[in-house]
């Protein structure tokens, strides 16, 4: 009997030990996870850049991607929780991602409020295009966007500036890892430069190609890769195409020899196809943001590579069609 | 992914506002139903939107209050227009309301295009999302709803006249312009119509208000829990649950009708 009791109590101790070890492993694991800096980004591109800079020190979440219109993201309860736990946020700003700012406000997390330590001014150092000039006494009608075109993240030089802004903020908040962040920024910048060199070489034959875009999404991108944007299908940003605007645009496109109509996947494809029929410009669906679940669009560099190659492919197709005729 | 208890305090204002929305909108919904002009609510909501966008046209960057005031004025104006035609037959009334809806919608698009700036921003400002509602919003809206509720209890017209219709549609405009800016057109429209329709299918008209309230409250509760548990957008989830109940009711009603027909045939 005594022996049995001893065995039982020994078993108890072993069991208790196992339980304690298990609990310890859980807490260890969660403390290792807790050490990671929680970053929330409205779009996939900023998230990808932050991952490149922060490496294993950050835990980045993106709330939208290239398949969705970043102007309108339907908020979900989990998004508020992500904001609640965030230490750093990377907003687009310039009034594009108002939903993201609403989420920040709703989170009641003072760390990420505008002007707080965890709020990155993502476009600092980026040259914002199309900022309307106001002249005193003149009517304000006709200004496109009070703070300029907010789709600034696609061209590589701006992506590098964004990377710098993220690195600066992370180094400020976590000075012990400053060198790590700076080294990663250098690596990332080099990666971009290499990719861009190839793309520029591939694209050099097509520089100066004329295109029309649906929304003012690709203005910066086109500026960088020397694609000439002749106009937009929207008469004003956010206003769906009107017949008179489209017919004027079509005239202009024919006169100038526009070869492409570029648009994002969530735009009205029928409108694009109609305009293409009248003008014989080729509908070219490209992306303004990466898409993690699609391999060829999975990160920022893949995204610009995809866009440029898609454009090249479509121009070549148009050239071939012409030859056949 | 996250714990329910973490999210709960954050969405509590949203939950409270949806209860208030149920209380006031289901009431107005039954009244709208009585008048046979189901689409009056969406027409009024659209005219509130038109008024608010006109505020942007005139003042460029109007304050929240000014935007609301313009919304209210516009919805009252179109409310009077609708109420002036209430004596006519139902088909004409519905048609007229449809015309008002088309008019206010197209005028809004014209106004937005004349603003010459990104309309995304303005659209965002004018149509709210229930998840972003704050306690302040809840209190402000509840005050408006409370006062209007009291007014409706005091002034119970015995007979419909132009004055009573004017009173009805202007208070309705006040409520709708406030609620649309908080919760968006779709949720407001659904609260007005769907519970009443469901109740009409299943229950005697004596209990319409009470049963509509119950249906709306239960859908809201289920919608909220589903939205949190499955991480779905909140308003669309509530609306879907609400409409699911409607289809269940429709199914039950159809079976009842079929049985009745069979019985008639047999006898």
XYZ file of C-alpha atoms in Angstrom:
592
model
C 0.000 0.000 0.000
C 2.733 2.385 1.037
C 4.588 1.698 -2.169
C 1.499 2.386 -4.236
C 0.940 5.681 -2.472
C 4.543 6.609 -3.139
C 4.161 5.819 -6.834
C 1.000 7.878 -7.017
C 2.562 10.850 -5.308
C 5.614 10.505 -7.593
C 3.308 10.452 -10.591
C 1.616 13.537 -9.231
C 4.902 15.347 -8.970
C 5.884 14.338 -12.491
C 2.494 15.460 -13.782
C 2.708 18.745 -11.917
C 6.176 19.228 -13.320
C 4.907 18.636 -16.853
C 2.068 21.084 -16.338
C 4.442 23.705 -14.976
C 6.827 23.195 -17.880
C 3.960 23.502 -20.320
C 2.725 26.690 -18.696
C 6.221 28.071 -18.717
C 6.597 27.305 -22.412
C 3.344 29.146 -23.107
C 4.381 32.238 -21.206
C 7.805 32.152 -22.777
C 6.315 31.907 -26.196
C 3.837 34.704 -25.590
C 6.498 36.962 -24.125
C 8.654 36.371 -27.204
C 5.662 37.300 -29.338
C 4.862 40.258 -27.150
C 8.346 41.580 -27.800
C 7.532 42.037 -31.479
C 6.536 45.558 -32.442
C 2.923 45.590 -33.606
C 2.524 47.617 -36.788
C -0.767 48.226 -38.614
C -0.900 49.434 -42.208
C -3.902 50.352 -44.370
C -2.346 48.827 -47.503
C -0.170 45.858 -48.435
C 2.635 48.009 -49.862
C 3.362 49.832 -46.601
C 3.123 46.536 -44.734
C 5.656 44.956 -47.086
C 8.047 47.882 -46.685
C 7.669 47.730 -42.894
C 8.398 43.987 -42.927
C 11.541 44.622 -44.941
C 12.719 47.262 -42.467
C 11.582 45.646 -39.226
C 12.451 42.051 -40.085
C 11.650 39.656 -37.251
C 11.322 42.569 -34.843
C 7.927 43.554 -36.222
C 4.544 41.953 -36.544
C 2.844 43.771 -39.424
C -0.826 43.636 -40.360
C -2.301 45.118 -43.530
C -6.003 45.888 -43.591
C -6.441 46.082 -47.361
C -4.691 45.016 -50.591
C -4.577 45.579 -54.330
C -7.877 43.830 -54.974
C -9.757 46.514 -53.025
C -10.256 50.216 -53.398
C -8.239 51.771 -50.560
C -10.678 54.702 -50.455
C -13.455 52.456 -49.206
C -12.595 49.661 -46.830
C -15.474 48.149 -44.903
C -14.361 48.158 -41.257
C -14.655 44.960 -39.242
C -14.483 44.448 -35.464
C -11.042 42.802 -35.651
C -9.620 45.937 -37.266
C -10.431 47.946 -34.147
C -8.661 45.338 -32.043
C -5.588 45.471 -34.280
C -5.545 49.232 -33.789
C -6.036 48.816 -30.064
C -2.899 46.661 -29.861
C -0.844 48.630 -32.381
C 2.357 50.398 -31.421
C 2.978 51.904 -34.836
C 0.601 52.861 -37.662
C 1.531 53.784 -41.253
C -1.412 55.775 -42.676
C -1.579 56.915 -46.300
C -2.891 60.343 -45.313
C -3.886 63.196 -47.643
C -7.513 62.266 -46.974
C -7.378 59.004 -48.897
C -7.758 56.451 -46.088
C -10.301 58.206 -43.885
C -11.548 54.832 -42.670
C -8.070 54.137 -41.288
C -8.147 57.402 -39.353
C -11.622 56.551 -38.038
C -10.223 53.226 -36.842
C -7.357 55.031 -35.094
C -9.846 57.303 -33.368
C -12.097 54.402 -32.453
C -9.214 52.374 -31.011
C -8.776 54.909 -28.172
C -5.096 53.946 -28.290
C -3.155 57.152 -27.561
C 0.102 55.631 -28.823
C -1.053 55.860 -32.424
C -3.024 59.115 -32.468
C -1.952 61.664 -35.056
C 1.126 63.427 -33.700
C 1.859 60.683 -31.152
C 5.049 58.648 -31.120
C 3.536 55.671 -32.971
C 2.057 57.674 -35.855
C 4.222 57.795 -38.975
C 3.942 60.717 -41.371
C 4.381 58.312 -44.217
C 4.702 60.805 -47.074
C 7.283 63.029 -45.432
C 9.969 63.888 -47.956
C 7.785 62.735 -50.843
C 7.078 65.344 -53.491
C 3.283 65.470 -53.597
C 1.923 66.078 -57.097
C -1.110 68.096 -58.157
C -1.359 70.234 -55.050
C -3.848 72.943 -56.023
C -2.647 76.510 -55.849
C -5.040 78.957 -54.326
C -5.087 82.528 -55.433
C -6.726 84.982 -53.152
C -10.160 86.083 -54.267
C -10.561 83.367 -56.878
C -13.303 80.785 -56.591
C -12.085 77.495 -55.235
C -14.033 75.384 -57.692
C -11.778 73.281 -59.857
C -9.321 72.103 -57.259
C -8.862 68.395 -57.574
C -7.796 67.486 -54.088
C -7.116 70.005 -51.348
C -3.836 68.396 -50.311
C -2.647 66.948 -53.603
C -2.790 63.516 -55.211
C -2.642 60.887 -52.427
C -1.600 57.887 -54.557
C 2.083 58.498 -53.950
C 3.494 55.083 -52.965
C 4.036 53.326 -56.301
C 7.215 54.926 -57.746
C 10.446 53.421 -56.356
C 11.943 56.717 -55.160
C 8.854 57.335 -53.045
C 8.889 53.768 -51.745
C 12.454 54.396 -50.609
C 11.397 57.605 -48.873
C 8.581 55.717 -47.147
C 11.084 53.054 -46.059
C 13.276 55.799 -44.577
C 10.324 57.272 -42.682
C 9.443 53.878 -41.251
C 13.076 53.172 -40.312
C 13.371 56.572 -38.640
C 10.251 56.046 -36.567
C 11.185 52.510 -35.542
C 14.690 53.650 -34.561
C 13.232 56.489 -32.522
C 10.921 54.126 -30.653
C 13.388 51.247 -30.300
C 16.889 52.796 -30.321
C 18.454 49.482 -29.274
C 17.650 48.104 -32.756
C 18.539 51.198 -34.714
C 21.472 49.618 -36.518
C 19.358 46.628 -37.497
C 16.681 48.879 -39.012
C 19.214 51.022 -40.854
C 20.974 47.985 -42.265
C 17.643 46.560 -43.431
C 16.746 49.859 -45.075
C 19.994 49.764 -46.997
C 19.353 46.196 -48.102
C 15.791 47.027 -49.134
C 16.858 50.145 -51.020
C 19.446 48.109 -52.883
C 16.864 45.469 -53.731
C 14.577 48.155 -55.161
C 17.417 49.731 -57.134
C 18.379 46.425 -58.683
C 14.812 45.595 -59.642
C 14.226 49.076 -61.039
C 17.405 48.983 -63.108
C 16.157 45.835 -64.844
C 12.669 47.231 -65.291
C 13.924 50.514 -66.683
C 16.080 48.628 -69.166
C 13.151 46.448 -70.230
C 10.905 49.478 -70.519
C 13.347 51.874 -72.208
C 11.985 51.107 -75.694
C 8.491 52.071 -74.546
C 9.214 55.269 -72.673
C 6.923 58.105 -73.652
C 4.028 55.744 -74.378
C 0.701 57.511 -73.945
C -1.972 56.230 -71.605
C -5.286 57.171 -70.056
C -6.077 56.100 -66.508
C -9.433 55.482 -64.863
C -8.697 57.313 -61.614
C -5.650 59.407 -60.769
C -4.085 56.303 -59.244
C -1.019 55.892 -61.450
C 0.060 59.520 -61.884
C 3.218 59.106 -59.782
C 4.015 55.685 -61.216
C 3.659 56.973 -64.785
C 5.764 60.009 -63.940
C 8.612 57.781 -62.756
C 8.585 55.306 -65.648
C 7.969 58.023 -68.266
C 4.491 57.010 -69.301
C 2.581 60.025 -70.540
C -0.843 60.274 -68.914
C -3.197 62.050 -71.299
C -6.295 62.072 -69.101
C -8.599 60.247 -66.725
C -11.853 58.460 -67.396
C -13.357 60.051 -64.320
C -14.280 63.697 -64.974
C -13.284 64.389 -61.362
C -11.736 61.940 -58.927
C -14.479 59.708 -57.559
C -17.115 60.846 -60.077
C -18.067 58.067 -62.503
C -17.410 58.729 -66.214
C -20.026 60.860 -67.927
C -20.883 60.469 -71.650
C -19.726 63.955 -72.620
C -16.461 63.553 -70.748
C -15.813 60.162 -72.355
C -16.520 61.430 -75.862
C -14.182 64.407 -75.347
C -11.550 62.082 -73.918
C -11.925 59.681 -76.829
C -11.334 62.520 -79.296
C -8.237 63.569 -77.421
C -7.001 59.965 -77.244
C -7.347 59.458 -80.993
C -5.605 62.740 -81.727
C -2.703 61.981 -79.436
C -2.415 58.292 -80.271
C -3.042 56.912 -76.801
C -2.124 53.240 -76.651
C -3.284 52.113 -73.207
C -6.113 52.518 -70.727
C -4.811 51.601 -67.302
C -7.158 50.746 -64.472
C -7.332 48.781 -61.225
C -9.254 45.500 -60.830
C -12.136 47.094 -58.904
C -13.028 49.663 -61.590
C -15.931 49.322 -63.983
C -14.511 47.101 -66.706
C -17.416 47.758 -69.083
C -16.659 51.484 -69.168
C -13.041 50.691 -69.973
C -13.963 48.251 -72.745
C -16.367 50.736 -74.307
C -13.710 53.419 -74.446
C -11.245 50.880 -75.806
C -13.613 49.997 -78.653
C -13.941 53.621 -79.758
C -10.233 54.420 -79.476
C -8.458 51.059 -80.002
C -6.372 51.740 -76.906
C -5.740 48.496 -75.037
C -7.400 47.922 -71.649
C -4.565 47.223 -69.233
C -5.502 46.101 -65.777
C -2.674 46.736 -63.344
C -2.517 47.077 -59.580
C -1.969 49.978 -57.195
C -1.134 47.762 -54.238
C 0.373 44.337 -53.672
C -1.776 41.257 -52.972
C -0.200 38.817 -50.491
C -2.129 35.772 -51.702
C -1.149 36.196 -55.374
C 2.424 35.105 -55.887
C 3.307 37.464 -58.735
C 1.933 40.406 -56.741
C 2.975 39.299 -53.283
C 5.146 42.302 -52.347
C 6.019 45.813 -53.464
C 8.814 44.846 -55.863
C 6.728 42.074 -57.457
C 3.946 44.632 -57.842
C 5.909 47.170 -59.879
C 7.499 44.363 -61.879
C 4.045 42.978 -62.663
C 2.731 46.397 -63.697
C 5.617 47.241 -66.011
C 5.665 43.801 -67.646
C 1.899 43.851 -68.126
C 2.166 47.229 -69.821
C 4.997 46.016 -72.073
C 3.022 42.893 -72.962
C -0.024 44.924 -73.934
C 1.910 47.428 -76.026
C 3.584 44.582 -77.901
C 0.233 42.928 -78.439
C -1.094 46.153 -79.910
C 1.919 46.424 -82.196
C 1.388 42.854 -83.393
C -2.294 43.499 -84.015
C -1.410 46.512 -86.130
C 1.079 44.495 -88.164
C -1.511 41.806 -88.840
C -3.910 44.419 -90.134
C -7.601 36.003 -33.314
C -9.055 38.177 -30.553
C -11.119 37.791 -27.436
C -14.748 38.829 -27.307
C -14.154 40.638 -24.031
C -11.534 42.872 -25.686
C -13.845 43.983 -28.423
C -16.922 44.439 -26.273
C -16.233 47.867 -24.725
C -15.169 49.186 -28.127
C -18.384 48.311 -29.886
C -20.721 49.091 -27.018
C -21.656 52.542 -28.441
C -22.424 50.866 -31.769
C -24.676 48.402 -29.999
C -26.506 51.119 -28.093
C -27.029 53.254 -31.168
C -28.479 50.310 -33.047
C -30.978 49.772 -30.227
C -31.987 53.434 -30.489
C -32.196 53.125 -34.257
C -34.503 50.146 -33.870
C -36.772 52.020 -31.458
C -37.311 55.056 -33.663
C -37.084 53.539 -37.136
C -39.347 50.582 -36.653
C -41.983 53.013 -35.365
C -41.591 55.227 -38.429
C -41.502 52.093 -40.576
C -44.968 51.030 -39.457
C -46.299 54.523 -40.185
C -44.692 54.558 -43.610
C -46.185 51.157 -44.271
C -49.644 52.468 -43.337
C -49.230 55.252 -45.863
C -48.322 52.792 -48.576
C -45.183 54.642 -49.570
C -42.419 52.206 -48.719
C -39.786 54.057 -50.684
C -40.437 57.367 -48.965
C -37.685 56.564 -46.487
C -34.970 56.031 -49.044
C -36.164 59.120 -50.945
C -35.986 61.179 -47.751
C -32.569 59.732 -46.910
C -31.368 60.627 -50.382
C -32.717 64.165 -50.081
C -30.839 64.548 -46.782
C -27.704 63.452 -48.615
C -28.442 65.996 -51.357
C -28.855 68.805 -48.810
C -25.577 67.945 -47.092
C -23.689 67.861 -50.368
C -25.149 71.286 -51.207
C -23.601 72.487 -47.934
C -20.245 71.359 -49.344
C -20.942 73.218 -52.569
C -21.669 76.499 -50.781
C -19.221 76.433 -47.892
C -16.399 74.267 -49.254
C -15.536 72.844 -45.837
C -18.700 73.071 -43.729
C -18.885 72.058 -40.073
C -20.718 68.919 -38.982
C -23.648 70.966 -37.684
C -23.996 72.982 -40.871
C -23.941 69.803 -42.963
C -26.662 68.338 -40.760
C -28.760 71.507 -40.949
C -28.665 71.475 -44.736
C -29.550 67.798 -44.744
C -32.530 68.434 -42.484
C -33.754 71.433 -44.492
C -33.554 69.511 -47.720
C -35.307 66.448 -46.316
C -38.060 68.643 -44.868
C -38.486 70.332 -48.235
C -38.853 67.035 -50.071
C -40.924 65.702 -47.178
C -43.448 68.508 -47.735
C -43.441 67.731 -51.434
C -44.211 64.074 -50.728
C -46.809 64.874 -48.069
C -48.622 67.195 -50.468
C -49.455 64.176 -52.627
C -50.622 61.824 -49.866
C -54.300 62.109 -50.745
C -53.844 60.450 -54.104
C -54.095 56.753 -54.889
C -51.332 54.386 -53.797
C -49.873 53.689 -57.254
C -49.439 57.389 -57.901
C -47.973 57.967 -54.420
C -45.357 55.229 -54.888
C -44.564 56.549 -58.332
C -44.208 60.054 -57.018
C -41.864 58.916 -54.260
C -39.826 57.078 -56.890
C -39.609 60.270 -58.919
C -38.377 62.177 -55.846
C -35.770 59.489 -55.218
C -34.500 59.621 -58.794
C -34.479 63.409 -58.703
C -32.541 63.716 -55.437
C -30.089 60.988 -56.484
C -29.264 62.578 -59.795
C -29.108 66.050 -58.262
C -26.625 64.693 -55.699
C -24.412 63.303 -58.455
C -24.566 66.651 -60.257
C -23.720 68.559 -57.071
C -20.840 66.191 -56.289
C -19.474 66.583 -59.818
C -19.693 70.365 -59.499
C -17.667 70.294 -56.292
C -14.687 69.599 -58.471
C -12.904 67.549 -55.868
C -12.680 63.981 -54.764
C -16.176 62.902 -53.911
C -14.899 59.892 -51.969
C -14.089 62.163 -49.102
C -17.519 63.782 -49.041
C -19.338 60.520 -49.479
C -17.399 59.198 -46.533
C -18.317 62.200 -44.405
C -22.007 61.943 -45.258
C -22.625 58.234 -44.815
C -21.532 56.935 -41.439
C -20.505 53.509 -40.294
C -22.031 52.092 -37.175
C -18.696 50.749 -35.886
C -17.308 54.272 -35.605
C -20.142 55.686 -33.512
C -18.966 57.323 -30.280
C -20.801 57.832 -26.975
C -21.196 61.484 -27.896
C -22.992 60.488 -31.094
C -25.221 58.120 -29.131
C -26.272 60.861 -26.715
C -26.864 63.441 -29.456
C -28.924 61.056 -31.562
C -30.901 59.753 -28.588
C -31.813 63.308 -27.643
C -33.202 63.985 -31.121
C -35.063 60.657 -31.185
C -36.429 61.217 -27.684
C -37.823 64.654 -28.448
C -39.385 63.457 -31.687
C -40.804 60.387 -29.964
C -42.443 62.589 -27.334
C -43.820 64.923 -30.012
C -45.362 61.941 -31.769
C -46.973 60.766 -28.554
C -48.426 64.224 -27.832
C -49.651 65.002 -31.320
C -51.592 61.989 -32.414
C -53.699 63.209 -35.312
C -57.148 61.606 -35.538
C -57.364 62.126 -39.243
C -54.669 62.559 -41.834
C -54.470 66.091 -43.143
C -51.822 68.145 -44.858
C -50.713 69.457 -41.446
C -50.385 66.010 -39.927
C -48.512 64.762 -42.992
C -46.235 67.777 -42.884
C -45.495 67.055 -39.220
C -44.879 63.413 -39.969
C -42.536 63.902 -42.895
C -40.539 66.746 -41.366
C -39.860 64.810 -38.141
C -39.101 61.799 -40.284
C -36.581 63.879 -42.222
C -34.933 64.996 -38.985
C -34.546 61.410 -37.814
C -33.338 60.029 -41.108
C -30.730 62.730 -41.757
C -29.275 62.109 -38.323
C -29.320 58.328 -38.546
C -27.935 58.117 -42.076
C -24.923 60.175 -41.045
C -24.351 57.700 -38.212
C -25.171 54.336 -39.704
C -25.436 54.700 -43.484
C -28.447 54.521 -45.795
C -28.631 50.753 -46.032
C -29.027 49.963 -42.340
C -31.537 52.770 -41.852
C -33.585 51.615 -44.817
C -33.544 48.021 -43.588
C -34.651 48.936 -40.081
C -37.535 50.931 -41.515
C -38.887 48.280 -43.824
C -37.766 44.724 -43.186
C -39.065 44.121 -39.620
C -42.479 45.544 -40.511
C -42.769 43.383 -43.629
C -41.757 40.290 -41.660
C -44.289 41.020 -38.954
C -47.060 41.609 -41.490
C -46.441 38.139 -42.888
C -46.714 36.337 -39.579
C -48.753 38.309 -37.098
C -52.084 40.125 -36.944
C -51.848 43.834 -37.615
C -52.863 44.602 -34.034
C -49.399 43.521 -32.919
C -47.410 44.963 -35.827
C -45.414 47.482 -33.822
C -44.605 45.120 -30.972
C -43.628 42.163 -33.148
C -41.628 44.386 -35.506
C -39.696 45.645 -32.519
C -39.012 42.091 -31.389
C -37.876 40.988 -34.841
C -35.585 44.012 -35.207
C -34.095 43.603 -31.742
C -33.419 39.894 -32.165
C -31.849 40.427 -35.603
C -29.675 43.193 -34.204
C -28.537 41.038 -31.327
C -27.744 38.050 -33.542
C -26.139 40.326 -36.135
C -23.854 41.864 -33.558
C -22.783 38.555 -32.073
C -22.133 37.102 -35.542
C -20.210 40.184 -36.614
C -17.935 39.978 -33.597
C -17.560 36.198 -33.534
C -16.926 35.783 -37.269
C -15.312 39.193 -37.828
C -17.830 40.383 -40.408
C -18.718 44.001 -41.270
C -21.344 44.933 -38.685
C -24.149 46.702 -40.562
C -24.280 44.252 -43.476
C -24.404 41.358 -41.005
C -27.334 42.870 -39.090
C -29.140 43.569 -42.372
C -28.571 40.023 -43.615
C -29.908 38.485 -40.404
C -32.927 40.791 -40.560
C -33.640 39.735 -44.144
C -33.057 36.081 -43.322
C -35.929 36.333 -40.824
C -38.010 37.918 -43.549
C -37.425 34.974 -45.870
C -38.195 32.480 -43.148
C -41.466 34.320 -42.570
C -42.142 34.329 -46.294
C -41.567 30.577 -46.427
C -43.914 29.938 -43.508
C -46.527 32.203 -45.038
C -46.292 30.457 -48.410
C -46.789 27.051 -46.803
C -49.803 28.402 -44.934
C -51.289 29.731 -48.151
C -50.668 26.444 -49.907
C -52.413 24.517 -47.155
C -55.333 26.912 -47.303
C -55.654 26.419 -51.038
C -55.507 22.648 -50.651
C -58.228 22.771 -48.027
C -60.383 24.912 -50.264
C -59.883 22.490 -53.129
C -60.725 19.518 -50.931
C -63.891 21.070 -49.610
